Coordinates of C-alpha atoms and ligand atoms in Angstrom, one line a residue:
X1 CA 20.5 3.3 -2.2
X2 CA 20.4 0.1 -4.1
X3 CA 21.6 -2.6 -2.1
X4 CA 25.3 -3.6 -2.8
X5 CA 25.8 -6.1 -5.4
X6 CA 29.2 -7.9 -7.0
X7 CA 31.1 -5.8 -10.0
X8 CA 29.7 -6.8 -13.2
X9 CA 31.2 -6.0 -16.4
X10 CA 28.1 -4.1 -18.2
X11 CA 27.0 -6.0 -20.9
X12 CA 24.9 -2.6 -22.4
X13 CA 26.5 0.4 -21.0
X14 CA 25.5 2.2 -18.0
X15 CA 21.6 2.5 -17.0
X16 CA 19.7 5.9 -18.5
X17 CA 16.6 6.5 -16.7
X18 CA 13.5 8.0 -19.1
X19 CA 10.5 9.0 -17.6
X20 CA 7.0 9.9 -19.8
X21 CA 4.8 12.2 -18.0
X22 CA 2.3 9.4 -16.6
X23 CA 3.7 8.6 -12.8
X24 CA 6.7 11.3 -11.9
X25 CA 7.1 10.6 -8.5
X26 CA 7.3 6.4 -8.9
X27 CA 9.8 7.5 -11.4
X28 CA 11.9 9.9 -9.3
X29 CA 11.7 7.2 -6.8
X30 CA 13.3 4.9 -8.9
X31 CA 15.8 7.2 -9.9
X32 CA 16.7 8.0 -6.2
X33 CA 16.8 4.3 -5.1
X34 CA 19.7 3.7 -8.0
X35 CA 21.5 7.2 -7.2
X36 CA 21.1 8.4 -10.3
X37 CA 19.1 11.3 -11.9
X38 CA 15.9 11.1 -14.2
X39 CA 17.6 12.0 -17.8
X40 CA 16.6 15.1 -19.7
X41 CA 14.1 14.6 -22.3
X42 CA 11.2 17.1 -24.1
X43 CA 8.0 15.9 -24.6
X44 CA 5.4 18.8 -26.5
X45 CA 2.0 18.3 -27.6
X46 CA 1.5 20.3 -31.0
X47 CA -2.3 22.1 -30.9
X48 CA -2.9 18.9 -33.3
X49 CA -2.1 17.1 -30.1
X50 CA 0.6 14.9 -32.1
X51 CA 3.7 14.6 -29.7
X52 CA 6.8 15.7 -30.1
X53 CA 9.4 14.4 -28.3
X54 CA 13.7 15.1 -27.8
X55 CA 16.7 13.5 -25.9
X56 CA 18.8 16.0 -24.4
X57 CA 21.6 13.9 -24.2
X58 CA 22.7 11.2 -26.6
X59 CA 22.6 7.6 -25.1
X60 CA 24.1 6.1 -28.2
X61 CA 25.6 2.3 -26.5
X62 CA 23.8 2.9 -23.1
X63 CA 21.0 0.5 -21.4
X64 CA 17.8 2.5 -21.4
X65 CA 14.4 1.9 -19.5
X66 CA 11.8 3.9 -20.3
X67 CA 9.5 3.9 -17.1
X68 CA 5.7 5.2 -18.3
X69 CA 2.7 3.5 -17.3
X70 CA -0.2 3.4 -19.5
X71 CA -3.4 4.5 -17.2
X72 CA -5.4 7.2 -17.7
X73 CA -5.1 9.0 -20.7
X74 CA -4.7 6.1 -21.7
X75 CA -3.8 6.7 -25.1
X76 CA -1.8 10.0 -24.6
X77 CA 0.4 7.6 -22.5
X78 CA 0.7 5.4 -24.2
X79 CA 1.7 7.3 -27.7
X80 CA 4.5 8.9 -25.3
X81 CA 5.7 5.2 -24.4
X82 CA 6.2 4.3 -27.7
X83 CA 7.8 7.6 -29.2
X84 CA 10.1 7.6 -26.6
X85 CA 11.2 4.2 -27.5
X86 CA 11.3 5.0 -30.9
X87 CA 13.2 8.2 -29.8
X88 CA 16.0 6.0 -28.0
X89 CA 16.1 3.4 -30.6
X90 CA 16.7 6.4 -33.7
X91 CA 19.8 7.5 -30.9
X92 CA 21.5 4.1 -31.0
X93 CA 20.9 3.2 -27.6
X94 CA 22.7 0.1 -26.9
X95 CA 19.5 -1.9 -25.0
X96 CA 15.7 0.0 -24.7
X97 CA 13.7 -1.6 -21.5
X98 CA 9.8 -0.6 -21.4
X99 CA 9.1 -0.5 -17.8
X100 CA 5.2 -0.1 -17.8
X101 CA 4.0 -0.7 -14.3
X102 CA 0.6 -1.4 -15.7
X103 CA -0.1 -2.4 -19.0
X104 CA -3.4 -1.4 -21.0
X105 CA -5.6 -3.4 -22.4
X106 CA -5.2 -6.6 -20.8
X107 CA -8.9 -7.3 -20.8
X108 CA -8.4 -7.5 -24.5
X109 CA -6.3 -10.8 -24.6
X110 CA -8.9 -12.9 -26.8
X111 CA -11.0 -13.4 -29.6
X112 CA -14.3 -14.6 -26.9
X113 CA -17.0 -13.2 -29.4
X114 CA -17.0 -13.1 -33.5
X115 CA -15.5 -9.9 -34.7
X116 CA -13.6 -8.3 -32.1
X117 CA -10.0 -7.4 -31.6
X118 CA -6.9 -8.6 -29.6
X119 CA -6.0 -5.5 -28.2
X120 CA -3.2 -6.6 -26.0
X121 CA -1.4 -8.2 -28.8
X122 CA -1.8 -5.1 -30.6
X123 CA -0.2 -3.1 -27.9
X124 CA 2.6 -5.8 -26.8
X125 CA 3.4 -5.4 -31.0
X126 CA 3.6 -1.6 -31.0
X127 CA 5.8 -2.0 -28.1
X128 CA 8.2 -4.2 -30.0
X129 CA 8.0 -2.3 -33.3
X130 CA 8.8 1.1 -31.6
X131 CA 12.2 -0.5 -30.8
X132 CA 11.9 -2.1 -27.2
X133 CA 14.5 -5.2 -26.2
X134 CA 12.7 -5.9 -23.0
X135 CA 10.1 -5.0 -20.9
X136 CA 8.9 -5.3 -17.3
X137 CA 5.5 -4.7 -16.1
X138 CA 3.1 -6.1 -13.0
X139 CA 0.3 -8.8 -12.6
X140 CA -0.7 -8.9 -16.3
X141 CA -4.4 -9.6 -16.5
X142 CA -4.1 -12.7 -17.8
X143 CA -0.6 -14.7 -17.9
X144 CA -0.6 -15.1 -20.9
X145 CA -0.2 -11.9 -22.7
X146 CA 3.3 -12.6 -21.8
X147 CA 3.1 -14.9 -24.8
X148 CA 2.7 -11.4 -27.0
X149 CA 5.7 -10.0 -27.0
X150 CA 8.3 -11.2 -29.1
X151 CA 11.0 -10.0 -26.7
X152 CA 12.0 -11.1 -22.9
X153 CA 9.9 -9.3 -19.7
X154 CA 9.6 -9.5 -16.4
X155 CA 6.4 -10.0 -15.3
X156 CA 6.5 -8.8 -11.9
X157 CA 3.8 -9.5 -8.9
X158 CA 2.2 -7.0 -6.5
X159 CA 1.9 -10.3 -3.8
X160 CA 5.8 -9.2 -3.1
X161 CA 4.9 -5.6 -2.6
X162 CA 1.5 -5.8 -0.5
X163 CA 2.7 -9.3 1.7
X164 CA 5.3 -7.9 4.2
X165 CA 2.1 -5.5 5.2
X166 CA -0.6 -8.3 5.2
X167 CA 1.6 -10.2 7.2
X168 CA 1.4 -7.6 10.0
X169 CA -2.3 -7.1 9.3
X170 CA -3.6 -10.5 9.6
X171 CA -2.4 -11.1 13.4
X172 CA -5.2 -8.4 14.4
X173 CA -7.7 -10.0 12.0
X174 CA -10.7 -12.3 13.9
X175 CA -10.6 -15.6 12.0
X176 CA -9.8 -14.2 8.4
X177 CA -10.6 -15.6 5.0
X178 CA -8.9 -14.7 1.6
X179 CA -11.5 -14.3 -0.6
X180 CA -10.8 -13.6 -4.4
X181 CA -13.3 -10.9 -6.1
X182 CA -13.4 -13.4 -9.2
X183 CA -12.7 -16.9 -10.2
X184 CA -10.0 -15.6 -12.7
X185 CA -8.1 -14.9 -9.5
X186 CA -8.2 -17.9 -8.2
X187 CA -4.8 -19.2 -8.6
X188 CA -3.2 -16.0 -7.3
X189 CA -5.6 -16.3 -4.9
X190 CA -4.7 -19.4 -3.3
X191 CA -0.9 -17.5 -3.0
X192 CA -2.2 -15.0 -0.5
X193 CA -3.7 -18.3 1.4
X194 CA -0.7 -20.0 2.0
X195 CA 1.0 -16.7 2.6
X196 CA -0.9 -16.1 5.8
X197 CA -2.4 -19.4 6.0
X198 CA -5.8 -19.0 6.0
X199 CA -8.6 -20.7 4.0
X200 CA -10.0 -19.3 0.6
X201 CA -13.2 -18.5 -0.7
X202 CA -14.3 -17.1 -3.7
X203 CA -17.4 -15.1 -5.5
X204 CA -18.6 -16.2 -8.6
X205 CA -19.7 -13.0 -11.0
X206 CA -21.2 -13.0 -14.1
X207 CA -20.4 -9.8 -16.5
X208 CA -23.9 -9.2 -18.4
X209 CA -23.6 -7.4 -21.9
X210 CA -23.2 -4.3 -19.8
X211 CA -19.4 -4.8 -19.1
X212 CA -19.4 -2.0 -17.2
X213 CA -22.1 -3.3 -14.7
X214 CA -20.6 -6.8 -13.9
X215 CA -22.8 -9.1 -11.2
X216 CA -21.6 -11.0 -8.3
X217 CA -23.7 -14.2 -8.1
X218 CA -22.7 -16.3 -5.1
X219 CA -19.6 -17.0 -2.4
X220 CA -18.3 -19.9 -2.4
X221 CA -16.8 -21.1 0.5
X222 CA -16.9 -20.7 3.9
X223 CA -16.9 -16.5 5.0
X224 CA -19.8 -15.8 7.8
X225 CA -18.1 -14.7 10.9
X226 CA -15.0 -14.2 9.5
X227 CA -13.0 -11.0 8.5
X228 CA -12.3 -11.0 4.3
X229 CA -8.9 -10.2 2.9
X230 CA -11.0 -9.1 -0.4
X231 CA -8.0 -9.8 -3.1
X232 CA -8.1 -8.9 -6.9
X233 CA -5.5 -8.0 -9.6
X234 CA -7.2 -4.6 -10.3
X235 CA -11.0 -2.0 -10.0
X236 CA -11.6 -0.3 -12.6
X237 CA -14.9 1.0 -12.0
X238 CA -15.2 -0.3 -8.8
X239 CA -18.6 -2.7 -9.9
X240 CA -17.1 -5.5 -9.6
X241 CA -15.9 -5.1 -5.8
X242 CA -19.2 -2.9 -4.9
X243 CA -21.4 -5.9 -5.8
X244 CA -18.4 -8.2 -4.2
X245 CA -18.6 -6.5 -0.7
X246 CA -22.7 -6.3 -0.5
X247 CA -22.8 -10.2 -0.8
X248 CA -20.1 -10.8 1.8
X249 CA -22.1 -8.8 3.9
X250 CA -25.2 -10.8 2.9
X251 CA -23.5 -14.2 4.1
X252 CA -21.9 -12.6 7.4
X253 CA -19.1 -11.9 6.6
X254 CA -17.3 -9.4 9.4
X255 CA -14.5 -6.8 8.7
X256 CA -13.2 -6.7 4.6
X257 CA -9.9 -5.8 3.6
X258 CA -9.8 -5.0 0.0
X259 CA -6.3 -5.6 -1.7
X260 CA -5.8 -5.0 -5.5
X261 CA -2.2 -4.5 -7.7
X262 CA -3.5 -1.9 -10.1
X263 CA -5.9 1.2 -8.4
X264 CA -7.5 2.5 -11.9
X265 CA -10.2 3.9 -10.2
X266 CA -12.3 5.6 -13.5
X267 CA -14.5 7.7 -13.4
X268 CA -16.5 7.9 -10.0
X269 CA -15.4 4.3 -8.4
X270 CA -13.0 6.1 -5.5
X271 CA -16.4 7.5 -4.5
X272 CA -18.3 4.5 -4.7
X273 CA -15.3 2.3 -3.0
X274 CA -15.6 4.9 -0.2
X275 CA -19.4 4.4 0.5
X276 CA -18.9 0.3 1.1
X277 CA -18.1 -0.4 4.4
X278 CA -14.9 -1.4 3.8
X279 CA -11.9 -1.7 6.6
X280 CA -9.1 -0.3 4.5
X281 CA -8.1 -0.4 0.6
X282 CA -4.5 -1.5 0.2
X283 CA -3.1 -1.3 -3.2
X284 CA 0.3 -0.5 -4.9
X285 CA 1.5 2.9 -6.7
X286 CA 1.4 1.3 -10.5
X287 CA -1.1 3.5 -11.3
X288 CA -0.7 7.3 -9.8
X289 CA -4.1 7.8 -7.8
X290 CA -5.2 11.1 -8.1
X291 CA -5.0 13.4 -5.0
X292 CA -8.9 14.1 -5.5
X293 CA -9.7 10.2 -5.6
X294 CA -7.3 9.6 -2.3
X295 CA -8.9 12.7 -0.6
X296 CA -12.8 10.0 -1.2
X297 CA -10.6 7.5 0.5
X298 CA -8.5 9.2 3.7
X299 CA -6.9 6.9 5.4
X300 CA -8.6 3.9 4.5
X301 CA -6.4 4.2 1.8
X302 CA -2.6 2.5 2.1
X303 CA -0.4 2.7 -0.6
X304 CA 2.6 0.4 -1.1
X305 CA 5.5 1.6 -3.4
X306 CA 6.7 -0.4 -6.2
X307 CA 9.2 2.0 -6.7
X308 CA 12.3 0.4 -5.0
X309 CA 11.6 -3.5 -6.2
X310 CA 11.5 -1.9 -9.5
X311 CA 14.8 0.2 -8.6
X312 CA 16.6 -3.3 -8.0
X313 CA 14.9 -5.1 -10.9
X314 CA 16.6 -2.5 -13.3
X315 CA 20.0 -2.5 -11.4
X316 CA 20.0 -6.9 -12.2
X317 CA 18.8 -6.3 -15.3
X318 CA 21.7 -4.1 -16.1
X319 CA 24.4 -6.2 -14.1
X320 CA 22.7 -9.3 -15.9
X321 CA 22.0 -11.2 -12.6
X322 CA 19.1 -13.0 -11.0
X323 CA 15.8 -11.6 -10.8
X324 CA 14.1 -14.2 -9.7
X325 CA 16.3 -14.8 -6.7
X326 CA 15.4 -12.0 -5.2
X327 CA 12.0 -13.8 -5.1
X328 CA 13.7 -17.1 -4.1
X329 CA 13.0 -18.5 -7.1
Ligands
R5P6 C1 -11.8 -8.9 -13.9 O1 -11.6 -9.9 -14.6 C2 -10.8 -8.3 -13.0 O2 -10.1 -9.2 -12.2 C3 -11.4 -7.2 -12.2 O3 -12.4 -7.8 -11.3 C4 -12.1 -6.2 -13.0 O4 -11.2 -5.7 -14.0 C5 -12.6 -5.0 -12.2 O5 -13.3 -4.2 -13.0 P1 -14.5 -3.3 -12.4 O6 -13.8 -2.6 -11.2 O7 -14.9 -2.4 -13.5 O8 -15.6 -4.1 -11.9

């Protein structure tokens, strides 16, 4: 139950829940957190696989959010995200929030070689053009892509998800370290420090023109005889992190931790994460691991729930009161 919170008058009716198909359960836990059911929708994929998709209700004046994250199938998901929106939008709904826990893309945020594309921008516009007000997503991959969209978000952080459990971790930790997997991290980084006030290293990596097969060059910093809080926004194929743990272990480095927002995990990296000699792997539900990929990881694996901080965003957002003092900010 949402916790209890002043009258408001309702400045776009009363909150509709739509889910896609990509993460049910985060979206029936959202639904249950605000008392209110998931509303009725069809989605069909024609043998052409184009998507069909209808309201069963009208929500003509109501404040809609549209909870679908855009992992794997990627594209699938993400079509669904926007013909939804598009759906609502056609209906008259009175305010259309994109909630997309995690947000494709982001590694696509600049032109950093002649003739490529933006792909972030692209999606942030197709986002905006299928009819969405707002959005809210989680630690985009780089700040900013907030800078995209053309419409207000909340960009919200997995640190206020995964800290209340490092906090009780780090007691039982010999001398830790917060290490970040890469120096794009850095700033965030230095948040989990502070947080549990220890110092903060950092490995350099080089990406070669394999960017599937990224190389971690050095540490820098002070990690030998110390156990690693191993922190990163996301692992995609896991590279990053595998090359990451064996040169911790190289410079001494005792017990690692490995914390990460988004758990992509293609193709084999839940198998490849589960052969490193890694304490535990503590990540957040924006992206629905797979039971097979858990089963690689038993109970190494912890997964925190973004499903009631997400709950309570959508209830302010609909009240029109703080977010960010939930945060104290
Ligand atoms: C890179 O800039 C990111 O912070 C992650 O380190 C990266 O996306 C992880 O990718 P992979 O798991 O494929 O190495």
């Amino acid at each position: 139950m949402p916790t209890p919170h002043m009258q408001h008058e309702l400045l776009f009716g009363n909150v509709k829940l739509f889910a896609g198909t990509a993460s049910p359960e985060l979206s029936q836990e959202i639904a249950d957190y605000l008392d209110l059911d998931l509303c009725g929708r069809d989605i069909i994929e024609f043998p052409n696989e184009n998507l069909f998709v209808q309201l069963q209700s009208s929500v003509r004046g109501q404040d809609c959010y549209v909870i679908q994250t855009t992992s794997s199938p990627v594209h699938r998901n993400l079509m669904e995200l926007l013909i939804l929106i598009q759906t609502l939008k056609l209906d008259s709904a009175g305010r259309i929030t994109a909630v997309v826990p995690y947000l494709c893309y982001g590694r696509s945020d600049k032109k950093d070689k002649p003739r490529v594309p933006i792909t972030a921008r692209l999606v942030a516009d197709m986002i905006v053009a299928a009819g969405a007000d707002r959005y809210m997503t989680f630690d985009l991959h780089a700040g900013q892509i907030q800078g995209f969209f053309s419409i207000p978000g909340d960009v919200l952080r997995g640190f206020h998800i995964l800290k209340n459990y490092l906090l009780e971790l780090a007691p039982s930790l010999h001398n830790p370290v917060v290490v970040t997997a890469d120096l794009g991290f850095a700033k965030k980084g230095r948040v989990y420090a502070d947080l549990l006030q220890t110092g903060l290293a950092f490995i350099e990596k080089k990406r070669t023109s394999d960017i599937t097969n990224p190389q971690a060059m050095t540490v820098i910093g002070e990690i030998k005889d110390k156990d690693v809080l191993l922190v990163d926004d996301e692992i995609n194929t896991g590279g990053s992190m595998v090359h990451a743990v064996n040169i911790l272990k190289e410079h001494g480095a005792r017990d690692i931790y490995m914390i990460f927002v988004h758990p992509i995990l293609s193709n084999d990296a839940a198998e490849r994460l589960a052969a490193l000699p890694v304490k535990q792997f503590i990540t957040t539900n924006t992206v629905p691991i797979p039971p097979e990929k858990r089963a690689f990881l038993g109970d190494r694996l912890v997964v925190l729930s973004i499903g009631k901080l997400l709950g309570e965003v959508i209830q302010r957002a609909n009240e029109g009161t703080s977010v960010g003092e939930m945060f104290n900010e």
